[in-house]
PDB file of C-alpha atoms in Angstrom:
ATOM      1  CA  UNK A   1    -132.507 116.790 -57.739  1.00  0.00           C
ATOM      2  CA  UNK A   2    -129.013 115.674 -56.699  1.00  0.00           C
ATOM      3  CA  UNK A   3    -126.454 118.650 -56.501  1.00  0.00           C
ATOM      4  CA  UNK A   4    -123.272 120.098 -55.126  1.00  0.00           C
ATOM      5  CA  UNK A   5    -122.810 123.584 -55.304  1.00  0.00           C
ATOM      6  CA  UNK A   6    -119.565 125.629 -54.268  1.00  0.00           C
ATOM      7  CA  UNK A   7    -120.241 129.181 -54.184  1.00  0.00           C
ATOM      8  CA  UNK A   8    -116.912 130.659 -54.320  1.00  0.00           C
ATOM      9  CA  UNK A   9    -114.703 130.178 -57.704  1.00  0.00           C
ATOM     10  CA  UNK A  10    -111.692 131.562 -55.855  1.00  0.00           C
ATOM     11  CA  UNK A  11    -110.703 132.088 -52.226  1.00  0.00           C
ATOM     12  CA  UNK A  12    -107.633 134.157 -51.480  1.00  0.00           C
ATOM     13  CA  UNK A  13    -106.280 134.411 -47.952  1.00  0.00           C
ATOM     14  CA  UNK A  14    -103.145 135.196 -46.178  1.00  0.00           C
ATOM     15  CA  UNK A  15    -100.837 132.696 -44.702  1.00  0.00           C
ATOM     16  CA  UNK A  16    -101.976 131.954 -41.326  1.00  0.00           C
ATOM     17  CA  UNK A  17    -105.334 133.186 -41.455  1.00  0.00           C
ATOM     18  CA  UNK A  18    -108.376 130.695 -41.237  1.00  0.00           C
ATOM     19  CA  UNK A  19    -109.905 128.951 -43.971  1.00  0.00           C
ATOM     20  CA  UNK A  20    -113.370 127.849 -44.824  1.00  0.00           C
ATOM     21  CA  UNK A  21    -114.350 126.382 -48.463  1.00  0.00           C
ATOM     22  CA  UNK A  22    -118.253 126.171 -48.803  1.00  0.00           C
ATOM     23  CA  UNK A  23    -120.083 123.207 -50.144  1.00  0.00           C
ATOM     24  CA  UNK A  24    -123.920 122.694 -50.023  1.00  0.00           C
ATOM     25  CA  UNK A  25    -125.521 120.065 -51.236  1.00  0.00           C
ATOM     26  CA  UNK A  26    -128.961 118.881 -52.358  1.00  0.00           C
ATOM     27  CA  UNK A  27    -129.964 114.987 -51.716  1.00  0.00           C
ATOM     28  CA  UNK A  28    -132.972 113.438 -50.506  1.00  0.00           C
ATOM     29  CA  UNK A  29    -131.138 110.444 -48.424  1.00  0.00           C
ATOM     30  CA  UNK A  30    -128.523 110.044 -46.384  1.00  0.00           C
ATOM     31  CA  UNK A  31    -125.490 111.769 -47.945  1.00  0.00           C
ATOM     32  CA  UNK A  32    -121.967 110.618 -48.154  1.00  0.00           C
ATOM     33  CA  UNK A  33    -119.408 113.681 -48.980  1.00  0.00           C
ATOM     34  CA  UNK A  34    -116.150 113.800 -49.641  1.00  0.00           C
ATOM     35  CA  UNK A  35    -113.326 116.701 -50.288  1.00  0.00           C
ATOM     36  CA  UNK A  36    -110.737 116.047 -53.392  1.00  0.00           C
ATOM     37  CA  UNK A  37    -107.871 118.182 -53.873  1.00  0.00           C
ATOM     38  CA  UNK A  38    -105.657 118.843 -57.083  1.00  0.00           C
ATOM     39  CA  UNK A  39    -102.259 120.611 -56.343  1.00  0.00           C
ATOM     40  CA  UNK A  40    -100.758 122.359 -59.414  1.00  0.00           C
ATOM     41  CA  UNK A  41     -99.538 119.901 -62.009  1.00  0.00           C
ATOM     42  CA  UNK A  42    -100.726 117.030 -59.926  1.00  0.00           C
ATOM     43  CA  UNK A  43    -103.541 114.519 -60.264  1.00  0.00           C
ATOM     44  CA  UNK A  44    -106.950 114.904 -58.273  1.00  0.00           C
ATOM     45  CA  UNK A  45    -106.928 113.079 -55.032  1.00  0.00           C
ATOM     46  CA  UNK A  46    -109.219 112.305 -52.230  1.00  0.00           C
ATOM     47  CA  UNK A  47    -108.680 114.612 -49.188  1.00  0.00           C
ATOM     48  CA  UNK A  48    -111.047 113.231 -46.802  1.00  0.00           C
ATOM     49  CA  UNK A  49    -114.598 111.866 -46.327  1.00  0.00           C
ATOM     50  CA  UNK A  50    -117.225 112.570 -43.883  1.00  0.00           C
ATOM     51  CA  UNK A  51    -117.728 109.151 -42.864  1.00  0.00           C
ATOM     52  CA  UNK A  52    -114.051 108.742 -41.624  1.00  0.00           C
ATOM     53  CA  UNK A  53    -114.487 112.109 -39.343  1.00  0.00           C
ATOM     54  CA  UNK A  54    -110.820 112.711 -39.872  1.00  0.00           C
ATOM     55  CA  UNK A  55    -108.261 115.401 -40.052  1.00  0.00           C
ATOM     56  CA  UNK A  56    -105.980 115.548 -43.112  1.00  0.00           C
ATOM     57  CA  UNK A  57    -103.375 118.224 -43.289  1.00  0.00           C
ATOM     58  CA  UNK A  58    -105.069 120.090 -40.822  1.00  0.00           C
ATOM     59  CA  UNK A  59    -108.260 120.126 -42.748  1.00  0.00           C
ATOM     60  CA  UNK A  60    -111.471 119.087 -41.158  1.00  0.00           C
ATOM     61  CA  UNK A  61    -115.175 119.076 -42.628  1.00  0.00           C
ATOM     62  CA  UNK A  62    -118.327 118.459 -40.585  1.00  0.00           C
ATOM     63  CA  UNK A  63    -121.385 117.444 -42.254  1.00  0.00           C
ATOM     64  CA  UNK A  64    -124.645 119.661 -41.126  1.00  0.00           C
ATOM     65  CA  UNK A  65    -127.498 117.799 -42.461  1.00  0.00           C
ATOM     66  CA  UNK A  66    -129.603 120.817 -41.222  1.00  0.00           C
ATOM     67  CA  UNK A  67    -128.021 123.382 -43.437  1.00  0.00           C
ATOM     68  CA  UNK A  68    -127.084 120.599 -45.931  1.00  0.00           C
ATOM     69  CA  UNK A  69    -123.562 121.653 -45.918  1.00  0.00           C
ATOM     70  CA  UNK A  70    -120.086 119.846 -45.595  1.00  0.00           C
ATOM     71  CA  UNK A  71    -117.952 123.161 -45.336  1.00  0.00           C
ATOM     72  CA  UNK A  72    -113.950 122.354 -45.441  1.00  0.00           C
ATOM     73  CA  UNK A  73    -112.053 124.142 -42.652  1.00  0.00           C
ATOM     74  CA  UNK A  74    -108.444 124.926 -41.670  1.00  0.00           C
ATOM     75  CA  UNK A  75    -107.446 127.423 -38.621  1.00  0.00           C
ATOM     76  CA  UNK A  76    -104.146 128.290 -40.182  1.00  0.00           C
ATOM     77  CA  UNK A  77    -103.634 128.323 -43.905  1.00  0.00           C
ATOM     78  CA  UNK A  78    -100.310 127.389 -45.236  1.00  0.00           C
ATOM     79  CA  UNK A  79     -98.892 128.361 -48.664  1.00  0.00           C
ATOM     80  CA  UNK A  80     -98.679 124.527 -49.771  1.00  0.00           C
ATOM     81  CA  UNK A  81    -102.390 124.493 -49.303  1.00  0.00           C
ATOM     82  CA  UNK A  82    -103.046 126.403 -52.525  1.00  0.00           C
ATOM     83  CA  UNK A  83    -104.932 124.191 -54.736  1.00  0.00           C
ATOM     84  CA  UNK A  84    -108.190 123.600 -56.591  1.00  0.00           C
ATOM     85  CA  UNK A  85    -110.820 121.901 -53.970  1.00  0.00           C
ATOM     86  CA  UNK A  86    -113.887 119.675 -55.303  1.00  0.00           C
ATOM     87  CA  UNK A  87    -116.667 118.841 -53.017  1.00  0.00           C
ATOM     88  CA  UNK A  88    -118.448 115.806 -54.233  1.00  0.00           C
ATOM     89  CA  UNK A  89    -121.460 113.477 -53.093  1.00  0.00           C
ATOM     90  CA  UNK A  90    -121.889 110.077 -53.863  1.00  0.00           C
ATOM     91  CA  UNK A  91    -125.034 108.921 -55.494  1.00  0.00           C
ATOM     92  CA  UNK A  92    -126.520 106.345 -53.307  1.00  0.00           C
ATOM     93  CA  UNK A  93    -127.291 102.878 -54.742  1.00  0.00           C
ATOM     94  CA  UNK A  94    -125.689 103.737 -57.734  1.00  0.00           C
ATOM     95  CA  UNK A  95    -122.363 101.898 -58.124  1.00  0.00           C
ATOM     96  CA  UNK A  96    -119.830 104.792 -56.872  1.00  0.00           C
ATOM     97  CA  UNK A  97    -120.809 107.437 -59.186  1.00  0.00           C
ATOM     98  CA  UNK A  98    -119.955 110.761 -57.474  1.00  0.00           C
ATOM     99  CA  UNK A  99    -121.312 114.268 -58.289  1.00  0.00           C
ATOM    100  CA  UNK A 100    -118.844 117.074 -58.163  1.00  0.00           C
ATOM    101  CA  UNK A 101    -119.204 120.473 -57.302  1.00  0.00           C
ATOM    102  CA  UNK A 102    -117.868 123.427 -59.363  1.00  0.00           C
ATOM    103  CA  UNK A 103    -114.432 123.735 -57.504  1.00  0.00           C
ATOM    104  CA  UNK A 104    -113.016 126.463 -55.555  1.00  0.00           C
ATOM    105  CA  UNK A 105    -109.512 127.656 -56.058  1.00  0.00           C
ATOM    106  CA  UNK A 106    -107.643 128.243 -52.902  1.00  0.00           C
ATOM    107  CA  UNK A 107    -104.903 130.832 -53.054  1.00  0.00           C
ATOM    108  CA  UNK A 108    -102.687 131.407 -49.801  1.00  0.00           C
ATOM    109  CA  UNK A 109    -100.590 134.416 -50.093  1.00  0.00           C
ATOM    110  CA  UNK A 110     -97.144 134.788 -47.990  1.00  0.00           C
TER     111      UNK A 110
ATOM    112  CA  UNK B   1     -97.813 102.654 -56.229  1.00  0.00           C
ATOM    113  CA  UNK B   2    -101.104 102.059 -57.533  1.00  0.00           C
ATOM    114  CA  UNK B   3    -101.783 103.702 -60.800  1.00  0.00           C
ATOM    115  CA  UNK B   4    -104.486 105.010 -63.205  1.00  0.00           C
ATOM    116  CA  UNK B   5    -102.576 105.708 -66.548  1.00  0.00           C
ATOM    117  CA  UNK B   6    -103.732 107.827 -69.418  1.00  0.00           C
ATOM    118  CA  UNK B   7    -101.643 107.305 -72.644  1.00  0.00           C
ATOM    119  CA  UNK B   8    -101.748 110.940 -73.664  1.00  0.00           C
ATOM    120  CA  UNK B   9    -101.130 114.006 -71.650  1.00  0.00           C
ATOM    121  CA  UNK B  10    -101.757 116.325 -74.606  1.00  0.00           C
ATOM    122  CA  UNK B  11    -103.719 115.922 -77.876  1.00  0.00           C
ATOM    123  CA  UNK B  12    -104.691 118.085 -80.529  1.00  0.00           C
ATOM    124  CA  UNK B  13    -107.205 116.842 -83.170  1.00  0.00           C
ATOM    125  CA  UNK B  14    -109.100 118.340 -86.206  1.00  0.00           C
ATOM    126  CA  UNK B  15    -112.872 118.760 -86.220  1.00  0.00           C
ATOM    127  CA  UNK B  16    -114.645 115.685 -87.553  1.00  0.00           C
ATOM    128  CA  UNK B  17    -111.953 113.306 -86.439  1.00  0.00           C
ATOM    129  CA  UNK B  18    -112.501 110.110 -84.485  1.00  0.00           C
ATOM    130  CA  UNK B  19    -110.376 110.243 -81.290  1.00  0.00           C
ATOM    131  CA  UNK B  20    -109.513 107.723 -78.754  1.00  0.00           C
ATOM    132  CA  UNK B  21    -108.599 108.334 -75.157  1.00  0.00           C
ATOM    133  CA  UNK B  22    -107.119 105.252 -73.373  1.00  0.00           C
ATOM    134  CA  UNK B  23    -107.140 104.617 -69.666  1.00  0.00           C
ATOM    135  CA  UNK B  24    -105.304 101.821 -67.879  1.00  0.00           C
ATOM    136  CA  UNK B  25    -105.571 100.846 -64.140  1.00  0.00           C
ATOM    137  CA  UNK B  26    -103.302  98.032 -62.379  1.00  0.00           C
ATOM    138  CA  UNK B  27    -105.390  97.908 -59.222  1.00  0.00           C
ATOM    139  CA  UNK B  28    -108.048  95.283 -60.467  1.00  0.00           C
ATOM    140  CA  UNK B  29    -110.918  97.899 -59.882  1.00  0.00           C
ATOM    141  CA  UNK B  30    -114.365  97.039 -61.044  1.00  0.00           C
ATOM    142  CA  UNK B  31    -115.742 100.595 -61.668  1.00  0.00           C
ATOM    143  CA  UNK B  32    -114.040 103.025 -64.047  1.00  0.00           C
ATOM    144  CA  UNK B  33    -115.303 106.421 -64.943  1.00  0.00           C
ATOM    145  CA  UNK B  34    -114.668 109.249 -67.388  1.00  0.00           C
ATOM    146  CA  UNK B  35    -115.029 112.686 -66.423  1.00  0.00           C
ATOM    147  CA  UNK B  36    -114.363 115.981 -68.265  1.00  0.00           C
ATOM    148  CA  UNK B  37    -113.170 119.036 -66.283  1.00  0.00           C
ATOM    149  CA  UNK B  38    -113.974 122.389 -67.320  1.00  0.00           C
ATOM    150  CA  UNK B  39    -113.438 125.698 -65.188  1.00  0.00           C
ATOM    151  CA  UNK B  40    -116.618 126.678 -63.639  1.00  0.00           C
ATOM    152  CA  UNK B  41    -118.291 123.571 -63.874  1.00  0.00           C
ATOM    153  CA  UNK B  42    -116.262 121.107 -62.117  1.00  0.00           C
ATOM    154  CA  UNK B  43    -116.179 117.600 -63.230  1.00  0.00           C
ATOM    155  CA  UNK B  44    -119.009 116.163 -65.174  1.00  0.00           C
ATOM    156  CA  UNK B  45    -119.718 112.333 -65.656  1.00  0.00           C
ATOM    157  CA  UNK B  46    -119.448 111.079 -69.297  1.00  0.00           C
ATOM    158  CA  UNK B  47    -119.618 107.356 -68.861  1.00  0.00           C
ATOM    159  CA  UNK B  48    -118.939 104.794 -66.054  1.00  0.00           C
ATOM    160  CA  UNK B  49    -118.222 101.161 -66.328  1.00  0.00           C
ATOM    161  CA  UNK B  50    -118.911  98.574 -63.590  1.00  0.00           C
ATOM    162  CA  UNK B  51    -117.390  95.528 -65.116  1.00  0.00           C
ATOM    163  CA  UNK B  52    -115.996  94.504 -68.672  1.00  0.00           C
ATOM    164  CA  UNK B  53    -118.302  95.235 -71.530  1.00  0.00           C
ATOM    165  CA  UNK B  54    -120.653  96.849 -68.982  1.00  0.00           C
ATOM    166  CA  UNK B  55    -121.142 100.606 -69.334  1.00  0.00           C
ATOM    167  CA  UNK B  56    -123.884 103.261 -68.468  1.00  0.00           C
ATOM    168  CA  UNK B  57    -124.391 106.753 -69.585  1.00  0.00           C
ATOM    169  CA  UNK B  58    -123.260 109.678 -67.160  1.00  0.00           C
ATOM    170  CA  UNK B  59    -124.611 113.086 -67.105  1.00  0.00           C
ATOM    171  CA  UNK B  60    -123.132 114.306 -70.550  1.00  0.00           C
ATOM    172  CA  UNK B  61    -122.793 111.329 -72.787  1.00  0.00           C
ATOM    173  CA  UNK B  62    -123.794 112.861 -76.116  1.00  0.00           C
ATOM    174  CA  UNK B  63    -120.926 112.669 -78.559  1.00  0.00           C
ATOM    175  CA  UNK B  64    -119.072 110.062 -76.740  1.00  0.00           C
ATOM    176  CA  UNK B  65    -118.968 106.205 -76.348  1.00  0.00           C
ATOM    177  CA  UNK B  66    -116.896 104.070 -74.375  1.00  0.00           C
ATOM    178  CA  UNK B  67    -115.312 100.563 -74.779  1.00  0.00           C
ATOM    179  CA  UNK B  68    -114.238  98.186 -72.021  1.00  0.00           C
ATOM    180  CA  UNK B  69    -112.949  94.941 -73.370  1.00  0.00           C
ATOM    181  CA  UNK B  70    -110.619  94.142 -70.557  1.00  0.00           C
ATOM    182  CA  UNK B  71    -110.778  94.858 -66.993  1.00  0.00           C
ATOM    183  CA  UNK B  72    -108.157  97.259 -66.852  1.00  0.00           C
ATOM    184  CA  UNK B  73    -108.840  99.421 -69.834  1.00  0.00           C
ATOM    185  CA  UNK B  74    -111.482 101.810 -70.385  1.00  0.00           C
ATOM    186  CA  UNK B  75    -111.683 103.753 -73.735  1.00  0.00           C
ATOM    187  CA  UNK B  76    -113.314 106.955 -74.382  1.00  0.00           C
ATOM    188  CA  UNK B  77    -114.042 107.484 -77.925  1.00  0.00           C
ATOM    189  CA  UNK B  78    -115.082 110.827 -79.703  1.00  0.00           C
ATOM    190  CA  UNK B  79    -116.789 109.606 -82.873  1.00  0.00           C
ATOM    191  CA  UNK B  80    -116.694 113.008 -84.638  1.00  0.00           C
ATOM    192  CA  UNK B  81    -114.938 115.601 -82.457  1.00  0.00           C
ATOM    193  CA  UNK B  82    -116.107 118.902 -82.275  1.00  0.00           C
ATOM    194  CA  UNK B  83    -114.669 122.368 -80.884  1.00  0.00           C
ATOM    195  CA  UNK B  84    -116.933 122.007 -77.777  1.00  0.00           C
ATOM    196  CA  UNK B  85    -115.185 118.764 -76.835  1.00  0.00           C
ATOM    197  CA  UNK B  86    -112.337 120.650 -76.142  1.00  0.00           C
ATOM    198  CA  UNK B  87    -111.531 120.079 -72.409  1.00  0.00           C
ATOM    199  CA  UNK B  88    -109.413 118.080 -69.935  1.00  0.00           C
ATOM    200  CA  UNK B  89    -110.495 114.447 -69.661  1.00  0.00           C
ATOM    201  CA  UNK B  90    -109.989 112.642 -66.406  1.00  0.00           C
ATOM    202  CA  UNK B  91    -110.239 108.657 -65.833  1.00  0.00           C
ATOM    203  CA  UNK B  92    -110.884 107.399 -62.526  1.00  0.00           C
ATOM    204  CA  UNK B  93    -111.260 104.006 -60.879  1.00  0.00           C
ATOM    205  CA  UNK B  94    -112.471 102.481 -57.449  1.00  0.00           C
ATOM    206  CA  UNK B  95    -113.416  99.091 -56.173  1.00  0.00           C
ATOM    207  CA  UNK B  96    -116.973  98.348 -56.121  1.00  0.00           C
ATOM    208  CA  UNK B  97    -117.101  97.590 -52.530  1.00  0.00           C
ATOM    209  CA  UNK B  98    -114.881 100.726 -51.576  1.00  0.00           C
ATOM    210  CA  UNK B  99    -116.444 103.997 -49.835  1.00  0.00           C
ATOM    211  CA  UNK B 100    -116.203 105.754 -53.348  1.00  0.00           C
ATOM    212  CA  UNK B 101    -112.634 106.717 -52.852  1.00  0.00           C
ATOM    213  CA  UNK B 102    -111.396 107.455 -56.598  1.00  0.00           C
ATOM    214  CA  UNK B 103    -108.122 107.068 -57.912  1.00  0.00           C
ATOM    215  CA  UNK B 104    -107.651 109.555 -60.815  1.00  0.00           C
ATOM    216  CA  UNK B 105    -105.231 109.597 -63.850  1.00  0.00           C
ATOM    217  CA  UNK B 106    -103.331 112.671 -64.494  1.00  0.00           C
ATOM    218  CA  UNK B 107    -105.531 113.726 -67.396  1.00  0.00           C
ATOM    219  CA  UNK B 108    -105.620 114.351 -71.232  1.00  0.00           C
ATOM    220  CA  UNK B 109    -105.927 117.935 -72.377  1.00  0.00           C
ATOM    221  CA  UNK B 110    -107.679 117.739 -75.529  1.00  0.00           C
ATOM    222  CA  UNK B 111    -107.926 120.545 -78.081  1.00  0.00           C
ATOM    223  CA  UNK B 112    -109.945 120.120 -81.037  1.00  0.00           C
ATOM    224  CA  UNK B 113    -109.389 122.539 -83.744  1.00  0.00           C
TER     225      UNK B 113
END
């Protein structure tokens, strides 16, 4: 079954500390994975996608097929990074439908 | 600025009422989606439409129906609202040929009392 798991409901770090938000997936084919972010009182928006291999707002995510993981990392957290983060998996050949994880709330303290 | 607009930010309805949630996008996107967002459960797909008058059930379609009479508008209908449908409802859209990047609406928080 296709599934996305984010094991942490809440992650709390201090400003300047490294951050890693965990995402594990279950998918038999070649996965396409994404991170979405929702800041307070804003709409959910795409943060990054693994096929682009990009760094957005200092965040990176590497697809590890051996560990079926797509963890989101940032070396030095900022207070403005506080938000809800969702990992998502594209259901191949199903017209664009995404499976979302449960979400992790990141709180960056001053 | 491209947009997905959900007609109501907050709604309070009574059990048994028929409820309509409206979503309009101005990007000429083929695909439109309705998700519900609940703490600890993430986003769960209710229904999906890939063209006018075309729809597919998502993971939790029970108690819901949808309508897509025009390309830009996708409506979610709760035939007889129940308290377990109290939730945040998110509409999203994307282009069929895109790499799955969604544009989301700002959400409708529905409370059924």
